[in-house]
Coordinates of C-alpha atoms in Angstrom, one line a residue:
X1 CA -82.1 218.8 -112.9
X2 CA -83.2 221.5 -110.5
X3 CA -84.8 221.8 -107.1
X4 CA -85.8 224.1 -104.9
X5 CA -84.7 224.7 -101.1
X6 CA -87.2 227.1 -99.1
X7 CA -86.2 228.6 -95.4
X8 CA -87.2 230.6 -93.1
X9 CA -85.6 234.4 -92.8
X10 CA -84.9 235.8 -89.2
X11 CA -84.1 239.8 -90.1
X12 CA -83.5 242.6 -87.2
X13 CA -85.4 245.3 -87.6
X14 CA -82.7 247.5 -89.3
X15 CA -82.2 244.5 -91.9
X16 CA -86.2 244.0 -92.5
X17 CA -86.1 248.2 -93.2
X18 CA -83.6 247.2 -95.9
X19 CA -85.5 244.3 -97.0
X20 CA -88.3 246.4 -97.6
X21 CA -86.7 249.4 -98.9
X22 CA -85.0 246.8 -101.7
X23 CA -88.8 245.7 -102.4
X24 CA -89.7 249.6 -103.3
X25 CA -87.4 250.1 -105.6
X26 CA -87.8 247.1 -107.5
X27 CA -91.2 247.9 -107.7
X28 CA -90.1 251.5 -108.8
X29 CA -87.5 249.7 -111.8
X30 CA -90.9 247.3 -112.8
X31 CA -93.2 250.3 -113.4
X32 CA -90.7 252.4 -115.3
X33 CA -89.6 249.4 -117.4
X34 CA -93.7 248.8 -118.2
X35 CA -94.3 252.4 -118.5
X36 CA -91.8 252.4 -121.3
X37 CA -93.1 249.4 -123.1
X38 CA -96.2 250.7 -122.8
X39 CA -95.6 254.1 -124.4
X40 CA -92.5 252.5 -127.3
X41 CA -96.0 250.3 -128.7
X42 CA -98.1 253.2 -128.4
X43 CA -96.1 256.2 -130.0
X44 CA -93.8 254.1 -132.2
X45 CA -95.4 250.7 -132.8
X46 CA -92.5 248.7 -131.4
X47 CA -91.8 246.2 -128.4
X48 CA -88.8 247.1 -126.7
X49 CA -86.7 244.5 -126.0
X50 CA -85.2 242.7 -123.0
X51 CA -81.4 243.7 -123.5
X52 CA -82.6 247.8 -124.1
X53 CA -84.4 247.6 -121.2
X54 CA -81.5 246.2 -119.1
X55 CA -79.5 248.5 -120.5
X56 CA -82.1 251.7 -119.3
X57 CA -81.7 250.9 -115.8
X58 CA -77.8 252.1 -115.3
X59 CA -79.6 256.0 -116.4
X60 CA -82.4 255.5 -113.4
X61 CA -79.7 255.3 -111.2
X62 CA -78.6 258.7 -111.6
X63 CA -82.2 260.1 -111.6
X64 CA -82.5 258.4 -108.3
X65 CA -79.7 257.8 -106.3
X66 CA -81.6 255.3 -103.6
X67 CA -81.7 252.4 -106.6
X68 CA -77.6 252.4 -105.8
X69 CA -78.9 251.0 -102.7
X70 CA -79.8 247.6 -104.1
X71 CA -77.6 244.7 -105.8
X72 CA -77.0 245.5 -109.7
X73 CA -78.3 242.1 -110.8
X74 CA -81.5 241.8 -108.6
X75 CA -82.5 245.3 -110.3
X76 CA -81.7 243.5 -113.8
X77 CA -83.7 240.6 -113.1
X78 CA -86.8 242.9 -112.7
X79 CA -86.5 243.4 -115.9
X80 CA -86.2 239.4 -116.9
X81 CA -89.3 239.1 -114.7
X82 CA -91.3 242.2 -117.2
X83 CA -90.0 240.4 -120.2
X84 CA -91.8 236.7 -118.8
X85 CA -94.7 238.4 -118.3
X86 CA -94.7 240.4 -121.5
X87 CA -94.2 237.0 -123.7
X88 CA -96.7 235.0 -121.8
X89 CA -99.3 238.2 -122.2
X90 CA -98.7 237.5 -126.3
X91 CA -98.6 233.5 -126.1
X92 CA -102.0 233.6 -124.5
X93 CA -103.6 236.3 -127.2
X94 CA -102.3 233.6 -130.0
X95 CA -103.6 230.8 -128.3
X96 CA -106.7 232.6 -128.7
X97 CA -107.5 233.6 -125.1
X98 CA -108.1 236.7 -123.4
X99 CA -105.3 238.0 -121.3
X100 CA -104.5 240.9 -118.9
X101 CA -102.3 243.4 -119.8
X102 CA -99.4 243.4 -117.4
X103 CA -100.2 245.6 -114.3
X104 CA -98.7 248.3 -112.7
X105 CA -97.2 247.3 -109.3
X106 CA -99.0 249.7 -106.5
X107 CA -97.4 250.0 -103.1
X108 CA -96.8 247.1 -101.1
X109 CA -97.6 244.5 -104.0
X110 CA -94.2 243.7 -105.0
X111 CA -93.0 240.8 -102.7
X112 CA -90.1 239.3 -104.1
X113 CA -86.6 240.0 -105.1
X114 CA -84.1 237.7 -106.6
X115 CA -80.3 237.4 -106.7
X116 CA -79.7 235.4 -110.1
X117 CA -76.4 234.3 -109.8
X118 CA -76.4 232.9 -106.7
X119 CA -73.7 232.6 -105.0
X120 CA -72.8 236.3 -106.3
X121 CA -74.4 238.2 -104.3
X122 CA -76.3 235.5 -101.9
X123 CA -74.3 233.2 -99.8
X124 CA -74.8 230.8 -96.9
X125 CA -72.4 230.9 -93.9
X126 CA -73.3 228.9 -91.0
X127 CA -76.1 230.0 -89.6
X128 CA -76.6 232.8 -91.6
X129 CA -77.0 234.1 -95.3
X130 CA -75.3 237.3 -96.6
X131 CA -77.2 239.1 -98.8
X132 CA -75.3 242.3 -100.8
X133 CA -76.7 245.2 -100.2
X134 CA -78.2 243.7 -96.7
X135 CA -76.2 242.4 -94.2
X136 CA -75.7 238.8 -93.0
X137 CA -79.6 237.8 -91.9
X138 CA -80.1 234.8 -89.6
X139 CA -81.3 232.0 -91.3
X140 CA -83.4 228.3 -90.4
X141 CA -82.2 225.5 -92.2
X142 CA -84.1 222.8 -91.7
X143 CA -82.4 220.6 -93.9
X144 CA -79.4 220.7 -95.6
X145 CA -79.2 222.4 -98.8
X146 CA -78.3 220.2 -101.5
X147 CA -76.9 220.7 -105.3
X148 CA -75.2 223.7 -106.4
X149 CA -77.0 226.9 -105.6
X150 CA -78.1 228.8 -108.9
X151 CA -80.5 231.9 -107.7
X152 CA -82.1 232.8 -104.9
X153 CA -85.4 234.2 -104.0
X154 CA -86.2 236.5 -101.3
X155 CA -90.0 236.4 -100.2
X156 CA -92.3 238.5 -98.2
X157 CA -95.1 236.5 -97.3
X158 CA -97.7 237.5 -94.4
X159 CA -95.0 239.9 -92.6
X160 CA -92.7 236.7 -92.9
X161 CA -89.3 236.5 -94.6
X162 CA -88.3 233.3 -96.5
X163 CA -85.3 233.0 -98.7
X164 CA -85.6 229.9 -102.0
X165 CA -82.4 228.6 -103.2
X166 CA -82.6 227.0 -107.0
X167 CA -80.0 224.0 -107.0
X168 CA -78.6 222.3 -110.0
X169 CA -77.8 218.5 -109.9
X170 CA -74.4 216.8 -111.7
X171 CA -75.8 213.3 -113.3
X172 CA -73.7 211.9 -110.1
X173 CA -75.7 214.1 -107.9
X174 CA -78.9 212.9 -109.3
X175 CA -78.2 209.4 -109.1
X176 CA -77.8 209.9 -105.8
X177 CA -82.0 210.6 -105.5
X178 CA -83.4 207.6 -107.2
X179 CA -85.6 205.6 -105.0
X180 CA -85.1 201.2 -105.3
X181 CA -86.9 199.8 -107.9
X182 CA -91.2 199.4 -107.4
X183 CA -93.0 197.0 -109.5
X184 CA -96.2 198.6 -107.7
X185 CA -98.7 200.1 -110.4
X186 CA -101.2 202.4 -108.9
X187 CA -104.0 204.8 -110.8
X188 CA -105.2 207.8 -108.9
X189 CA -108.5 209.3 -109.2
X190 CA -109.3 212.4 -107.6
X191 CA -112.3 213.4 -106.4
X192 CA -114.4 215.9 -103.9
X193 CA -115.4 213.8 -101.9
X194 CA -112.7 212.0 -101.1
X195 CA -109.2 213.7 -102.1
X196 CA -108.0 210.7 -103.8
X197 CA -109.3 206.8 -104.5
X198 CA -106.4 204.6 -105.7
X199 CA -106.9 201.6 -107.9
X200 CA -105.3 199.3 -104.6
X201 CA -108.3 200.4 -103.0
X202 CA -107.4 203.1 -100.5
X203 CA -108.9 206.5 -100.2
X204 CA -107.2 209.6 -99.3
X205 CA -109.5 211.6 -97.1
X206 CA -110.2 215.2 -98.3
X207 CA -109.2 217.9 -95.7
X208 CA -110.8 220.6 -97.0
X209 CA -108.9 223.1 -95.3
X210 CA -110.4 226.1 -96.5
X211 CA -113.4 225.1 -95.4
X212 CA -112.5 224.4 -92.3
X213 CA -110.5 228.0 -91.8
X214 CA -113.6 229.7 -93.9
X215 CA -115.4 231.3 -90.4
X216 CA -111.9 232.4 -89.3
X217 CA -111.4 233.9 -92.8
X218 CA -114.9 235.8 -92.8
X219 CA -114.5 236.9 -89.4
X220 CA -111.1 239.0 -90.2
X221 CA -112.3 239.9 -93.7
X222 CA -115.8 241.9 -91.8
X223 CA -112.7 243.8 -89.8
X224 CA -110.3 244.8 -93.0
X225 CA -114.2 246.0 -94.5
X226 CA -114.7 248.1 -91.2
X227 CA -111.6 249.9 -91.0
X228 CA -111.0 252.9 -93.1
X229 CA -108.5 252.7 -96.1
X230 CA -104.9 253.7 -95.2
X231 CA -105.9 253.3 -91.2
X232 CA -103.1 251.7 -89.3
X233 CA -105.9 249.5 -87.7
X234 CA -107.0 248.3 -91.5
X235 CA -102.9 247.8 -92.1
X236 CA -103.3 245.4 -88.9
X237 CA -106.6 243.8 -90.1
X238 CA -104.9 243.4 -93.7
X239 CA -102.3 241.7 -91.7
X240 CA -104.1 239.3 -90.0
X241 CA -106.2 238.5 -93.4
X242 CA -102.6 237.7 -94.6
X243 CA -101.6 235.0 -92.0
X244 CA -105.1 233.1 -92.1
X245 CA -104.3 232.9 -95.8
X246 CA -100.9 231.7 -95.3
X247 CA -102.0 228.8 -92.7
X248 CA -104.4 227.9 -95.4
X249 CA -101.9 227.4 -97.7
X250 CA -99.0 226.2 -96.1
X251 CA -101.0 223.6 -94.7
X252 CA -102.4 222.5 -98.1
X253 CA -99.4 222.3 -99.5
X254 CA -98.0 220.6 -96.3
X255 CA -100.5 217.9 -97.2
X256 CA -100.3 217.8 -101.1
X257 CA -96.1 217.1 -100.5
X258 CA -96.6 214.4 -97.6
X259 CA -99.4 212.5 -99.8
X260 CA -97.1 212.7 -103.5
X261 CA -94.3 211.5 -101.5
X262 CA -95.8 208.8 -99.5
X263 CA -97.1 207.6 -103.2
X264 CA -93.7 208.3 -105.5
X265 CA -91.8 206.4 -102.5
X266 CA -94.2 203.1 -102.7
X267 CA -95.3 202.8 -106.2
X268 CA -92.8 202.5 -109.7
X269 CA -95.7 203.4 -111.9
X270 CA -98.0 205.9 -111.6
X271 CA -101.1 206.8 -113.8
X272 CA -103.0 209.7 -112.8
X273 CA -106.0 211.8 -115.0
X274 CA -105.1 214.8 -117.4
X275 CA -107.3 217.5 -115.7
X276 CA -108.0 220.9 -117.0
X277 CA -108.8 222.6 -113.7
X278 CA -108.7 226.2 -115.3
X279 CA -111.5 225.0 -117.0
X280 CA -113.9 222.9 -114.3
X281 CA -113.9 226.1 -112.0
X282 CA -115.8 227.9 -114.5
X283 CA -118.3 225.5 -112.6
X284 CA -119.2 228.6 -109.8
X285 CA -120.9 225.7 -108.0
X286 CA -117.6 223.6 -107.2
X287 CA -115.3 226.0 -108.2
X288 CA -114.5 227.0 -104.2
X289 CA -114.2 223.1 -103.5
X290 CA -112.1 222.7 -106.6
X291 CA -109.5 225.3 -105.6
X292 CA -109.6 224.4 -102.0
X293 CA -108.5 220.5 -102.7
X294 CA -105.5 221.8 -105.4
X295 CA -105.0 219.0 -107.7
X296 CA -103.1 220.8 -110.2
X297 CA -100.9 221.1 -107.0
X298 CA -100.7 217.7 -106.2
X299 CA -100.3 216.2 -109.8
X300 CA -97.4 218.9 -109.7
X301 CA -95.6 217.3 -106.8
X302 CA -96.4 213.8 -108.0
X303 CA -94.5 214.9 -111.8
X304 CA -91.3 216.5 -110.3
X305 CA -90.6 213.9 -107.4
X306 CA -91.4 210.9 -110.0
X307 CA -88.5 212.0 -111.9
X308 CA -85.7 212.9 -109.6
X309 CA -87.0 209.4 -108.1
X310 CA -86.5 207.8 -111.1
X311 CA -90.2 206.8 -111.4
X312 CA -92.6 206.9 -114.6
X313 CA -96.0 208.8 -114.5
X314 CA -98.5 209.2 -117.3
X315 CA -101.1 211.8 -117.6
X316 CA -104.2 209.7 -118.9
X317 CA -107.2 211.3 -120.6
X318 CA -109.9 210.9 -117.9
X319 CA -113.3 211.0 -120.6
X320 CA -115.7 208.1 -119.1
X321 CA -113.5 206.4 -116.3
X322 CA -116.2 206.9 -113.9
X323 CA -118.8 205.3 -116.5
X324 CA -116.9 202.5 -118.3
X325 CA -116.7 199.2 -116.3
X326 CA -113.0 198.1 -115.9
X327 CA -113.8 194.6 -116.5
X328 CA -116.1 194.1 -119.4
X329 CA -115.9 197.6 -121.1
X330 CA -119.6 198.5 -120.2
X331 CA -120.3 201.8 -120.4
X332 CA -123.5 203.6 -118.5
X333 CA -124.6 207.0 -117.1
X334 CA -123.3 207.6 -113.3
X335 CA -124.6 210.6 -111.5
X336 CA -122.8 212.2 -108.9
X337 CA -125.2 211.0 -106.3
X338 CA -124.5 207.1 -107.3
X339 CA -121.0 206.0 -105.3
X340 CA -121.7 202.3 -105.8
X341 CA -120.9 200.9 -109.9
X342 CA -123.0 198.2 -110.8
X343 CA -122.3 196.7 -114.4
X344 CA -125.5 195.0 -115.2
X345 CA -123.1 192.9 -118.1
X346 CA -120.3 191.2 -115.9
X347 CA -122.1 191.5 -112.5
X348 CA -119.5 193.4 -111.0
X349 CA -119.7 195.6 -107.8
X350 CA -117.5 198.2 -106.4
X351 CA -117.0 202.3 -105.1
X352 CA -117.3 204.3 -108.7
X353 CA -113.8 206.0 -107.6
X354 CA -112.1 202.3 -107.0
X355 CA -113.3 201.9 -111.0
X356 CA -112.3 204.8 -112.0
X357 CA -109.1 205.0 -110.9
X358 CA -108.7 201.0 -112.0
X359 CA -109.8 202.6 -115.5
X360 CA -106.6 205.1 -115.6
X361 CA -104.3 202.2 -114.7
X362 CA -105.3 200.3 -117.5
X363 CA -105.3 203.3 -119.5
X364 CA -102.1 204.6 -117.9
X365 CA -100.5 200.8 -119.1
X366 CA -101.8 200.5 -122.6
X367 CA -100.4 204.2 -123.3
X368 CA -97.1 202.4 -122.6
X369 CA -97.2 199.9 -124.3
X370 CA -98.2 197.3 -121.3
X371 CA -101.1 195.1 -121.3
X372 CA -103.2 195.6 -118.1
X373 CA -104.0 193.0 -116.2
X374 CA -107.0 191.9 -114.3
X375 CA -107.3 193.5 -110.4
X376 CA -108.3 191.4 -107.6
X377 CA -110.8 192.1 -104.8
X378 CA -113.5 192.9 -106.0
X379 CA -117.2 192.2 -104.8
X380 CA -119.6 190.9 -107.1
X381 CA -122.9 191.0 -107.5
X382 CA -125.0 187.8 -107.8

């Protein structure tokens, strides 16, 4: 089992020029790797492979003597990162779809380097982290690191530095992280509305934090617009665009890990809807309120904390929740402007999320094998 550990970087200027520099020339190793793919399919028909490609980067080195200046393996796994891209660019044309060609990297859009063999290369003392090729950087950690560190990611993010540690768990280890037994069953539905509606009858409110942040983020955007490309005062404005971003999403994932945890640590099984959100924000409608509330985020968070808690989840197919009635099978239209389900067959009354997400609990329990059983507290109509 692995798990990630994020913190927060602390460089001095001298170390954040190194940081920086190591960024360029990864970027540098990405577009010469690419550029040679590109031009091995086009004059010769053939995809180079990961291993010749490794393999090319010891030559760049004497072509260009600052690439010395970073770690061996971080400039190797540039070329593991090409390779990812490059198989997921094909599995996507045989599944049919219609993928971008893997871009070039222009300056300032490569954010990321990674030490693979951590801790070769990337190792916590105290307070700090030495990094080869940088220095010993001061380091936050929050909480202690746990597991047995694997690789580790060094992000620029909004002019901040953040360094994520990949940790394997023994079986002891992971013992260690189950959660006591629950014989709470819950189904989620999620909605627009309302961020969530469980099947106990509670609602998650919706946030909506980029709505919230949206005349914030329009205000900054009309300065990047106004300032002249390569200005330092459009290099400030891009900043600032940056950091209302990153409080955007820090905070919405703040919120998506608070609510998945509050759920994994109360309920033993947990039956949410298999949504295709790649699909519903062809909607252009919703599609801005789809992103903004992040399910695929939160189901996410809800699958990987389930299992190191040693809890089960089930992905349900979510086709007519909202219209079937959870007690007598009913099924009838329900337009988006109706909140209230009345079945006209059992006489039963309650919020269309409530039977909704009452619907994927059943459905989550038969796809197990257990018979659902009848929910209590419900108003009906006489």
């Amino acid at each position: 089992m692995l798990r990630q550990f994020k913190y927060r970087l602390y460089p001095t200027p001298a170390q954040e020029t190194l940081l920086n520099k190591s960024l360029e020339e990864c970027r540098f190793v990405y577009n010469q790797l690419l550029e040679q793919r590109k031009k091995s399919y086009e004059e010769q028909g053939e995809t180079l492979r990961l291993y010749d490609q490794t393999a090319a980067i010891v030559p760049m080195k004497e072509n260009r003597p600052s690439l010395k200046s970073v770690n061996a393996q971080v400039l190797q796994n540039v070329a593991v990162r090409l390779d990812l891209a490059m198989q997921a660019f094909f599995r996507r044309i045989k599944a049919g779809e219609k993928p971008g060609y893997p871009r070039f990297k222009s300056y300032g859009r490569y954010d990321s380097f990674t030490y693979p063999q951590a801790p070769s290369g990337c190792k916590i003392q105290g307070d700090f982290v030495q990094l080869s090729k940088i220095g010993q950087v001061k380091i936050k950690l929050h909480r202690p690191i746990k597991g047995t560190p694997k690789t580790c990611t060094i992000l620029r993010s909004a002019g901040k530095w953040f360094a994520t540690f990949v940790c394997g768990f023994t079986e002891e280890e992971a013992r260690e992280l189950l959660l006591p037994e629950s014989t709470e069953e819950v189904g989620i539905d999620v909605g627009l509305k309302d961020f969530a509606f469980l099947s106990t009858g509670e609602a998650i409110e919706n946030p909506k934090f980029y709505r919230h942040d949206e005349k914030d983020l329009k205000r900054v955007q009309r300065r990047v617009s106004r300032e002249s490309k390569g200005s330092l005062k459009r290099r400030k404005a891009i900043k600032a665009l940056q950091k209302v971003h990153s409080r955007i999403s820090n905070r919405r994932r703040d919120f998506a890990h608070q609510q998945s945890r509050k759920i994994i640590n109360r309920f033993g099984f947990i039956a949410v809807e298999d949504l295709h959100v790649n699909r519903m924000v062809h909607n252009h409608c919703l599609a801005k309120s789809i992103m903004d509330v992040a399910w695929s985020m939160f189901f996410s968070n809800l699958a990987y904390k389930a299992e190191e808690a040693g809890r089960k989840m089930v992905r349900v197919n979510p086709a007519y929740t909202s219209q079937d009635c959870h007690k007598c099978g009913h099924r009838q239209k329900m337009p988006l402007s109706e909140r209230i389900y009345a079945c006209p067959c059992c006489g039963l009354s309650c919020h269309r999320d409530h039977n909704a997400s009452l619907n994927i609990l059943r459905l989550g329990l038969q796809s197990v094998g257990i018979q659902s059983r009848e929910a209590a507290g419900f108003i009906r109509a006489e």
